[in-house]
């Protein structure tokens, strides 16, 4: 265990900082004169939701705290107890995500807002772009995708076709399933309200949708919500694998009570982070899920060092992530660097040829699925990766970088917004955990993961690749950040303060509810 010479690494410091940050964040949200962004370039709008609309979410969060507290104080000792706790945390997370959708200013049909957002050409645009692709024919679209994306709105103009394909599959499944349609109709207010909703969509966006399309929009939003919740089990799985892994092999002496305490608390912290709840039904949740599965696979591989299947899975997930969005590239880079770091074993560091040989084998297994799948797309469908990338970057620069957003302002605001997005607990814990990782020379897999994650985020910020909206765009970095912090010994030390669980949970929950109730993060129109 690393020595902690600084007061900033003590558990009480983390708790005090989390409480202060929570007060600061809530003050910023409630003060209407403070802009949430850069005026004249990009600013988060404010909204006001009556407290009664927050009640379902508050009840869900209270129940989640009870579940996590129960799991935290009694570490599972049998496989049955472990599976039960695993399922309980995942279901509680899903319920909270579902209930926060009711925190909307609209008095009538709050669940319909999710469908409106999915249809909106401003909020996402993937749904409408998928419909356009269906009309032109997917084979033709894939073959000429760089030309197709030039004529699509906002987000769809800057991304590869993966997300559009997913939305198209959801549309097809909903169109052919009366059960899915009935579920969606019931959720948004019943069949008798369909005419009202169709007229509302037309008035808001100038788009005509069929009833089944409205149902498909709602189903797509709930699928994204579900994927965000399903990321949690993989985060816990990765944390467990990391906690039992040291630089010289598996560590079976790990305190299970500390491990499960950290897993329980971090489950709540992740699920109620302001960024997660603000974009609870965003397509970015799909990338967060892919990220969580990939990091879990790497953690399992680090534990076994033999599972080539894990490397193939991570490579396949890299392809899926990049096929859906080019902003997933930094995550793929982080995976590659982690694999290299874990391949250079202490015994081989003085044997350069052996180390290079091992790295080549690991990266070969990692890159093979990406190469083969890309080759298949090129031969079978004529998909042009390079042309798509150039078109996407050109559209991205026009929309959000060089033309309208000032570099030096966003270098500062991005980091503030990201700290705001991950919430007061993770922001307060980050300094202590980074200090711990650096002072121990990053001996553990979790420490290297945390340092790499922070380094890549800072590098992207300095390069000015992203200017604004990082609370949504950097959601895929939540899994490694959460795993790295939860696996850190500094975070485990919070367990020894009896009030830490309650104080940290409440500070995170209060911030998340305020963000959802007073910040209009997703603009449907």
Coordinates of C-alpha atoms in Angstrom, one line a residue:
X1 CA 0.0 0.0 0.0
X2 CA 1.4 3.4 -0.9
X3 CA 2.3 6.0 1.6
X4 CA 0.2 9.1 1.7
X5 CA 2.3 12.1 2.8
X6 CA -0.2 14.7 1.9
X7 CA -3.4 15.8 3.7
X8 CA -5.1 15.8 0.4
X9 CA -5.1 12.0 0.4
X10 CA -6.8 11.6 3.8
X11 CA -10.4 10.3 3.7
X12 CA -11.8 13.3 5.6
X13 CA -10.3 15.6 3.1
X14 CA -12.1 13.8 0.3
X15 CA -15.5 14.0 2.1
X16 CA -15.1 17.7 2.9
X17 CA -14.1 18.4 -0.7
X18 CA -17.1 16.4 -2.0
X19 CA -19.5 18.4 0.2
X20 CA -18.0 21.7 -0.8
X21 CA -18.1 20.8 -4.4
X22 CA -21.7 19.7 -4.2
X23 CA -22.6 23.1 -2.6
X24 CA -20.6 24.9 -5.3
X25 CA -22.2 22.9 -8.2
X26 CA -25.7 23.5 -6.9
X27 CA -25.0 27.2 -6.4
X28 CA -23.8 27.5 -10.0
X29 CA -26.9 25.7 -11.2
X30 CA -29.4 27.8 -9.2
X31 CA -27.7 31.2 -9.9
X32 CA -29.3 32.4 -13.2
X33 CA -26.6 35.1 -13.8
X34 CA -23.8 32.6 -14.1
X35 CA -23.6 31.1 -17.7
X36 CA -23.1 27.4 -17.9
X37 CA -20.6 27.6 -20.8
X38 CA -19.1 30.4 -22.9
X39 CA -21.5 33.2 -23.8
X40 CA -21.9 33.7 -27.6
X41 CA -20.5 30.3 -28.4
X42 CA -22.2 27.5 -26.5
X43 CA -24.1 27.6 -23.2
X44 CA -26.3 25.1 -21.4
X45 CA -29.8 26.4 -21.0
X46 CA -31.7 26.4 -17.7
X47 CA -35.1 25.0 -17.0
X48 CA -37.4 24.8 -14.0
X49 CA -39.2 21.6 -13.0
X50 CA -41.7 21.6 -10.2
X51 CA -40.6 19.6 -7.2
X52 CA -43.5 17.2 -7.5
X53 CA -42.0 15.9 -10.8
X54 CA -38.8 15.0 -9.0
X55 CA -40.6 12.8 -6.4
X56 CA -40.3 9.5 -8.4
X57 CA -36.6 10.0 -9.0
X58 CA -36.0 11.0 -5.3
X59 CA -37.8 7.8 -4.2
X60 CA -35.8 5.8 -6.6
X61 CA -32.5 7.3 -5.3
X62 CA -33.5 6.7 -1.7
X63 CA -34.2 3.0 -2.5
X64 CA -30.9 2.8 -4.4
X65 CA -29.0 4.2 -1.3
X66 CA -30.7 1.5 0.8
X67 CA -29.7 -1.2 -1.6
X68 CA -26.1 0.0 -1.9
X69 CA -25.8 0.4 1.9
X70 CA -27.1 -3.2 2.4
X71 CA -24.6 -4.5 -0.1
X72 CA -21.8 -2.4 1.4
X73 CA -22.1 -3.5 5.0
X74 CA -22.3 -7.2 4.2
X75 CA -19.8 -8.5 1.6
X76 CA -21.1 -11.5 -0.4
X77 CA -19.5 -14.8 0.8
X78 CA -21.2 -17.2 -1.5
X79 CA -21.8 -17.3 -5.3
X80 CA -25.5 -16.9 -4.7
X81 CA -25.1 -13.8 -2.5
X82 CA -22.7 -12.3 -5.0
X83 CA -25.1 -12.8 -7.9
X84 CA -28.0 -11.4 -5.8
X85 CA -26.0 -8.3 -4.9
X86 CA -24.9 -7.9 -8.5
X87 CA -28.5 -8.1 -9.8
X88 CA -29.8 -5.8 -7.0
X89 CA -27.3 -3.0 -7.8
X90 CA -28.0 -3.3 -11.5
X91 CA -31.8 -3.1 -11.1
X92 CA -31.6 -0.2 -8.7
X93 CA -29.5 1.7 -11.2
X94 CA -32.0 1.0 -14.0
X95 CA -34.9 2.2 -11.9
X96 CA -33.2 5.5 -11.0
X97 CA -32.4 6.1 -14.7
X98 CA -36.0 5.4 -15.6
X99 CA -37.5 7.6 -13.0
X100 CA -35.4 10.6 -13.8
X101 CA -37.1 10.8 -17.1
X102 CA -40.1 12.2 -15.3
X103 CA -38.1 15.3 -14.3
X104 CA -39.2 17.4 -17.3
X105 CA -41.0 20.8 -17.4
X106 CA -43.9 19.4 -19.5
X107 CA -47.0 18.7 -17.3
X108 CA -48.6 16.3 -19.8
X109 CA -47.0 13.0 -21.1
X110 CA -43.4 13.4 -19.6
X111 CA -42.4 10.1 -21.1
X112 CA -43.3 11.4 -24.6
X113 CA -40.4 13.9 -24.2
X114 CA -38.0 11.0 -24.7
X115 CA -39.6 10.2 -28.0
X116 CA -39.5 13.8 -29.1
X117 CA -35.8 14.0 -28.3
X118 CA -35.1 10.9 -30.3
X119 CA -37.0 12.2 -33.4
X120 CA -35.4 15.7 -33.1
X121 CA -33.0 16.7 -35.8
X122 CA -31.3 19.0 -33.3
X123 CA -30.9 16.8 -30.2
X124 CA -29.5 13.7 -32.0
X125 CA -30.6 13.5 -35.6
X126 CA -29.7 9.8 -35.9
X127 CA -33.4 8.7 -36.0
X128 CA -34.2 11.0 -39.0
X129 CA -30.9 10.1 -40.7
X130 CA -31.7 6.4 -40.3
X131 CA -35.0 7.0 -42.1
X132 CA -33.2 8.9 -44.9
X133 CA -30.8 6.0 -45.3
X134 CA -33.7 3.5 -45.5
X135 CA -35.3 5.5 -48.2
X136 CA -32.1 5.7 -50.3
X137 CA -31.3 2.0 -49.6
X138 CA -28.6 0.9 -47.1
X139 CA -26.4 -0.8 -49.6
X140 CA -26.1 2.4 -51.6
X141 CA -25.7 4.5 -48.5
X142 CA -22.8 2.4 -47.1
X143 CA -21.1 2.4 -50.5
X144 CA -21.3 6.2 -50.7
X145 CA -21.5 7.1 -47.1
X146 CA -19.1 10.1 -47.2
X147 CA -21.5 11.7 -49.7
X148 CA -24.6 10.7 -47.8
X149 CA -23.4 12.3 -44.5
X150 CA -22.8 15.7 -46.2
X151 CA -26.6 16.1 -46.5
X152 CA -27.5 15.0 -43.0
X153 CA -28.3 17.2 -40.0
X154 CA -26.0 18.1 -37.1
X155 CA -24.7 14.9 -35.3
X156 CA -25.3 12.5 -38.1
X157 CA -23.1 14.6 -40.4
X158 CA -20.1 13.9 -38.2
X159 CA -20.3 10.2 -37.4
X160 CA -19.9 6.8 -39.3
X161 CA -23.0 4.7 -40.0
X162 CA -22.9 2.4 -37.0
X163 CA -25.3 4.4 -34.9
X164 CA -27.7 4.9 -37.8
X165 CA -27.7 1.2 -38.5
X166 CA -28.7 0.6 -34.9
X167 CA -31.5 3.1 -35.1
X168 CA -32.6 1.5 -38.4
X169 CA -32.8 -1.9 -36.8
X170 CA -34.8 -0.5 -33.9
X171 CA -37.2 1.0 -36.4
X172 CA -37.5 -2.3 -38.3
X173 CA -38.1 -4.3 -35.0
X174 CA -40.7 -1.8 -33.8
X175 CA -42.5 -1.7 -37.1
X176 CA -42.9 -5.5 -37.1
X177 CA -43.8 -5.9 -33.4
X178 CA -47.2 -4.9 -32.2
X179 CA -46.1 -5.6 -28.7
X180 CA -43.3 -3.0 -28.8
X181 CA -45.7 -0.5 -30.3
X182 CA -48.3 -1.1 -27.6
X183 CA -45.7 -0.7 -24.9
X184 CA -44.5 2.6 -26.4
X185 CA -48.1 3.9 -26.9
X186 CA -49.0 3.1 -23.3
X187 CA -45.8 4.8 -22.0
X188 CA -46.4 8.1 -23.9
X189 CA -50.0 8.4 -22.9
X190 CA -52.1 5.8 -24.8
X191 CA -53.3 5.3 -28.4
X192 CA -55.8 8.1 -28.0
X193 CA -52.9 10.6 -27.7
X194 CA -51.1 9.6 -30.9
X195 CA -52.7 12.3 -33.0
X196 CA -51.6 14.9 -30.4
X197 CA -48.0 13.7 -30.4
X198 CA -47.8 13.4 -34.2
X199 CA -49.0 17.0 -34.5
X200 CA -46.6 18.1 -31.8
X201 CA -43.6 16.5 -33.7
X202 CA -44.8 18.2 -36.9
X203 CA -45.1 21.6 -35.2
X204 CA -41.8 21.4 -33.4
X205 CA -39.6 19.9 -36.2
X206 CA -41.6 20.1 -39.4
X207 CA -41.4 16.3 -39.7
X208 CA -44.3 13.9 -40.3
X209 CA -44.0 10.6 -38.5
X210 CA -46.2 7.5 -38.5
X211 CA -47.5 6.2 -35.2
X212 CA -45.1 3.2 -35.3
X213 CA -42.2 5.7 -35.9
X214 CA -43.2 7.5 -32.8
X215 CA -43.1 4.2 -30.9
X216 CA -39.7 3.4 -32.4
X217 CA -38.4 6.7 -31.2
X218 CA -39.5 6.0 -27.7
X219 CA -38.1 2.4 -27.8
X220 CA -34.8 3.7 -29.1
X221 CA -34.5 6.2 -26.2
X222 CA -35.3 3.4 -23.7
X223 CA -32.7 1.1 -25.3
X224 CA -30.0 3.8 -24.8
X225 CA -31.1 4.1 -21.2
X226 CA -30.9 0.3 -20.7
X227 CA -27.4 0.2 -22.3
X228 CA -26.2 2.9 -19.9
X229 CA -27.5 0.8 -16.9
X230 CA -26.0 -2.4 -18.3
X231 CA -22.6 -0.7 -18.2
X232 CA -22.6 -0.9 -14.4
X233 CA -22.3 -4.8 -14.1
X234 CA -19.2 -4.7 -16.3
X235 CA -17.7 -1.8 -14.2
X236 CA -18.2 -3.9 -11.1
X237 CA -16.7 -7.0 -12.9
X238 CA -13.7 -5.0 -14.0
X239 CA -13.2 -3.6 -10.5
X240 CA -13.3 -7.1 -9.0
X241 CA -10.7 -8.4 -11.5
X242 CA -8.5 -5.3 -10.9
X243 CA -8.7 -5.6 -7.1
X244 CA -7.4 -9.2 -7.3
X245 CA -4.6 -8.3 -9.6
X246 CA -1.1 -7.0 -8.8
X247 CA 1.9 -6.3 -11.0
X248 CA 3.4 -9.7 -10.1
X249 CA 0.3 -11.8 -10.4
X250 CA -3.1 -12.4 -8.8
X251 CA -3.6 -11.0 -5.2
X252 CA -5.8 -13.3 -3.3
X253 CA -5.2 -11.5 0.0
X254 CA -7.5 -8.6 -0.9
X255 CA -10.0 -7.5 1.8
X256 CA -13.4 -8.6 0.4
X257 CA -15.2 -6.2 2.7
X258 CA -13.3 -3.2 1.4
X259 CA -13.7 -4.4 -2.2
X260 CA -17.5 -4.8 -1.9
X261 CA -17.8 -1.5 0.0
X262 CA -16.1 0.3 -2.8
X263 CA -18.1 -1.6 -5.5
X264 CA -21.4 -0.7 -3.8
X265 CA -20.6 3.0 -3.3
X266 CA -19.1 3.4 -6.8
X267 CA -22.3 1.8 -8.3
X268 CA -24.3 4.6 -6.8
X269 CA -21.8 7.3 -7.6
X270 CA -21.6 6.2 -11.3
X271 CA -25.4 5.7 -11.7
X272 CA -26.2 9.1 -10.2
X273 CA -23.4 11.2 -11.7
X274 CA -24.9 14.4 -13.2
X275 CA -23.6 13.5 -16.7
X276 CA -25.2 10.1 -16.7
X277 CA -28.6 11.3 -15.6
X278 CA -28.6 14.4 -17.7
X279 CA -28.0 12.3 -20.9
X280 CA -29.7 9.2 -19.6
X281 CA -31.3 8.3 -22.9
X282 CA -28.6 9.7 -25.2
X283 CA -27.0 7.6 -27.9
X284 CA -23.7 8.3 -26.1
X285 CA -24.8 5.7 -23.5
X286 CA -24.2 3.1 -26.1
X287 CA -20.6 4.1 -26.4
X288 CA -20.4 4.1 -22.6
X289 CA -21.6 0.5 -22.6
X290 CA -19.1 -0.5 -25.2
X291 CA -16.4 1.2 -23.2
X292 CA -17.4 -0.6 -20.0
X293 CA -17.4 -4.0 -21.6
X294 CA -14.0 -3.3 -23.2
X295 CA -12.4 -2.2 -19.9
X296 CA -13.9 -5.2 -18.1
X297 CA -12.3 -7.5 -20.7
X298 CA -8.9 -5.8 -20.3
X299 CA -9.2 -6.2 -16.5
X300 CA -10.0 -9.9 -16.8
X301 CA -7.1 -10.3 -19.3
X302 CA -4.8 -8.5 -16.9
X303 CA -5.8 -11.0 -14.2
X304 CA -5.3 -14.1 -16.3
X305 CA -2.7 -12.9 -18.9
X306 CA -3.7 -15.9 -21.0
X307 CA -7.2 -15.1 -22.4
X308 CA -6.7 -14.4 -26.1
X309 CA -10.5 -14.3 -26.3
X310 CA -10.5 -11.1 -24.2
X311 CA -8.1 -9.5 -26.7
X312 CA -10.3 -10.5 -29.6
X313 CA -13.3 -9.1 -27.8
X314 CA -11.6 -5.8 -27.1
X315 CA -10.5 -5.5 -30.7
X316 CA -14.1 -6.2 -31.9
X317 CA -15.5 -3.7 -29.5
X318 CA -12.9 -1.2 -30.8
X319 CA -14.3 -1.7 -34.3
X320 CA -17.9 -1.3 -33.1
X321 CA -17.1 1.9 -31.2
X322 CA -15.3 3.5 -34.1
X323 CA -18.0 2.3 -36.6
X324 CA -20.5 4.2 -34.4
X325 CA -18.4 7.3 -33.6
X326 CA -14.9 8.6 -34.3
X327 CA -14.9 10.2 -30.8
X328 CA -14.3 6.6 -29.6
X329 CA -10.8 6.7 -30.9
X330 CA -9.2 8.0 -27.6
X331 CA -10.8 5.0 -25.8
X332 CA -9.3 2.6 -28.4
X333 CA -5.9 4.4 -27.9
X334 CA -6.2 4.0 -24.1
X335 CA -7.0 0.2 -24.6
X336 CA -3.9 -0.2 -26.7
X337 CA -1.6 1.7 -24.2
X338 CA -3.0 -0.4 -21.3
X339 CA -2.3 -3.6 -23.1
X340 CA 1.2 -2.5 -23.8
X341 CA 1.7 -1.4 -20.2
X342 CA 0.4 -4.8 -18.8
X343 CA 2.5 -6.8 -21.3
X344 CA 5.8 -5.4 -20.2
X345 CA 6.2 -7.6 -17.1
X346 CA 8.7 -6.6 -14.5
X347 CA 10.9 -9.6 -15.3
X348 CA 11.1 -8.6 -18.9
X349 CA 11.8 -4.9 -18.7
X350 CA 15.5 -5.5 -19.1
X351 CA 14.9 -7.9 -22.0
X352 CA 13.9 -5.6 -24.8
X353 CA 13.5 -8.2 -27.5
X354 CA 11.3 -10.4 -25.3
X355 CA 9.2 -7.4 -24.4
X356 CA 8.8 -6.3 -28.0
X357 CA 7.8 -9.8 -29.0
X358 CA 5.2 -10.0 -26.3
X359 CA 3.8 -6.6 -27.2
X360 CA 3.6 -7.5 -30.9
X361 CA 1.6 -10.7 -30.1
X362 CA -0.8 -8.9 -27.8
X363 CA -1.4 -6.0 -30.2
X364 CA -1.7 -8.4 -33.1
X365 CA -4.6 -10.2 -31.4
X366 CA -6.1 -6.8 -30.5
X367 CA -5.8 -5.3 -34.0
X368 CA -6.9 -8.5 -35.9
X369 CA -10.7 -8.1 -35.5
X370 CA -10.5 -4.4 -36.5
X371 CA -8.5 -5.2 -39.6
X372 CA -10.7 -8.1 -40.7
X373 CA -14.0 -6.4 -40.1
X374 CA -12.8 -3.2 -41.9
X375 CA -11.6 -5.4 -44.8
X376 CA -14.9 -7.1 -44.9
X377 CA -16.8 -3.8 -45.1
X378 CA -14.5 -2.6 -47.9
X379 CA -14.8 -5.7 -50.0
X380 CA -18.5 -6.5 -49.4
X381 CA -20.0 -3.0 -49.3
X382 CA -17.3 -0.6 -50.5
X383 CA -17.2 1.4 -47.3
X384 CA -14.6 4.1 -47.4
X385 CA -13.2 4.7 -43.9
X386 CA -10.8 7.5 -45.0
X387 CA -13.4 9.4 -47.0
X388 CA -15.9 9.1 -44.1
X389 CA -13.3 10.3 -41.6
X390 CA -12.3 13.4 -43.7
X391 CA -16.0 14.4 -44.2
X392 CA -16.8 13.9 -40.5
X393 CA -13.8 16.0 -39.4
X394 CA -14.7 18.8 -41.9
X395 CA -18.3 18.9 -40.6
X396 CA -17.1 18.8 -36.9
X397 CA -14.7 21.7 -37.5
X398 CA -17.4 23.8 -39.0
X399 CA -20.0 22.9 -36.4
X400 CA -18.1 23.1 -33.2
X401 CA -14.4 24.1 -33.4
X402 CA -12.6 26.6 -35.6
X403 CA -15.5 28.6 -36.9
X404 CA -17.4 29.5 -33.6
X405 CA -15.5 28.3 -30.5
X406 CA -12.5 30.0 -28.9
X407 CA -9.6 27.6 -28.1
X408 CA -8.3 29.1 -24.8
X409 CA -11.7 29.6 -23.3
X410 CA -12.7 26.0 -23.8
X411 CA -9.4 24.5 -22.6
X412 CA -10.5 25.9 -19.1
X413 CA -14.3 25.4 -19.4
X414 CA -14.0 21.8 -20.6
X415 CA -12.3 20.6 -17.5
X416 CA -14.8 22.5 -15.3
X417 CA -17.7 21.0 -17.1
X418 CA -16.2 17.5 -16.9
X419 CA -15.7 17.8 -13.2
X420 CA -19.3 19.0 -13.0
X421 CA -20.4 16.0 -15.1
X422 CA -18.8 13.3 -13.1
X423 CA -20.1 14.8 -9.8
X424 CA -18.6 16.0 -6.6
X425 CA -17.6 12.6 -5.2
X426 CA -15.5 11.5 -8.2
X427 CA -14.0 15.0 -8.6
X428 CA -13.0 15.1 -4.9
X429 CA -11.6 11.6 -5.0
X430 CA -9.6 12.1 -8.2
X431 CA -6.9 14.2 -6.6
X432 CA -6.3 11.8 -3.7
X433 CA -6.3 8.7 -6.0
X434 CA -4.0 10.3 -8.6
X435 CA -1.6 11.3 -5.8
X436 CA -1.7 7.7 -4.5
X437 CA -1.1 6.3 -7.9
X438 CA 1.9 8.6 -8.7
X439 CA 3.5 8.2 -5.3
X440 CA 3.4 4.4 -5.7
X441 CA 4.8 4.7 -9.2
X442 CA 1.6 3.2 -10.7
X443 CA 2.3 -0.3 -9.6
X444 CA -1.2 -1.7 -10.0
X445 CA -3.3 -2.0 -13.1
X446 CA -6.0 0.3 -11.7
X447 CA -3.5 3.0 -11.0
X448 CA -2.1 2.8 -14.5
X449 CA -5.7 2.9 -15.9
X450 CA -6.5 6.0 -13.9
X451 CA -3.4 7.9 -14.8
X452 CA -3.8 7.0 -18.5
X453 CA -7.5 8.1 -18.5
X454 CA -6.7 11.5 -16.9
X455 CA -3.7 12.0 -19.2
X456 CA -5.7 11.3 -22.4
X457 CA -8.5 13.6 -21.2
X458 CA -6.0 16.4 -20.5
X459 CA -4.3 15.8 -23.9
X460 CA -7.6 16.0 -25.8
X461 CA -8.4 19.2 -23.9
X462 CA -5.1 20.8 -24.8
X463 CA -5.3 19.8 -28.4
X464 CA -8.7 21.5 -28.6
X465 CA -10.3 18.5 -30.3
X466 CA -13.5 19.0 -28.3
X467 CA -14.8 22.5 -27.3
X468 CA -17.9 22.2 -25.2
X469 CA -20.4 19.4 -24.5
X470 CA -17.8 17.2 -22.8
X471 CA -20.3 16.1 -20.2
X472 CA -21.9 14.1 -23.0
X473 CA -19.0 13.5 -25.4
X474 CA -16.6 12.2 -22.7
X475 CA -19.2 9.8 -21.2
X476 CA -17.2 6.8 -22.5
X477 CA -14.4 7.8 -20.1
X478 CA -16.6 7.3 -17.1
X479 CA -16.0 3.5 -16.8
X480 CA -12.2 3.6 -16.6
X481 CA -12.3 6.6 -14.3
X482 CA -14.8 4.9 -12.0
X483 CA -12.9 1.6 -12.0
X484 CA -9.6 3.3 -11.5
X485 CA -10.9 5.3 -8.5
X486 CA -12.8 2.5 -6.9
X487 CA -9.8 0.1 -7.1
X488 CA -7.5 2.7 -5.5
X489 CA -6.5 2.1 -1.8
X490 CA -7.2 5.8 -1.0
X491 CA -10.8 5.3 -2.0
X492 CA -11.0 2.1 0.1
X493 CA -9.9 4.1 3.2
X494 CA -13.2 6.0 3.1
X495 CA -14.8 2.9 4.5
X496 CA -13.2 3.5 7.9
X497 CA -15.2 6.7 8.4
X498 CA -18.7 5.7 9.5
X499 CA -20.5 8.6 8.0
X500 CA -18.6 8.6 4.7
X501 CA -21.1 6.5 2.8
X502 CA -24.1 8.6 3.8
X503 CA -22.4 12.0 3.2
X504 CA -21.0 11.0 -0.2
X505 CA -24.2 9.5 -1.4
X506 CA -26.3 12.5 -0.4
X507 CA -23.9 15.0 -1.9
X508 CA -23.9 13.1 -5.2
X509 CA -27.7 12.6 -5.2
X510 CA -28.5 16.3 -4.4
X511 CA -26.2 17.5 -7.3
X512 CA -27.7 15.0 -9.8
X513 CA -31.3 15.9 -9.0
X514 CA -30.5 19.7 -9.3
X515 CA -28.8 19.1 -12.6
X516 CA -31.7 17.2 -14.0
X517 CA -34.3 19.6 -12.6
X518 CA -32.7 22.9 -13.5
X519 CA -30.3 22.3 -16.5
X520 CA -31.7 21.7 -20.0
X521 CA -28.8 19.5 -21.2
X522 CA -30.7 17.9 -24.1
X523 CA -32.3 20.4 -26.4
X524 CA -35.0 18.7 -28.4
X525 CA -35.9 22.0 -30.2

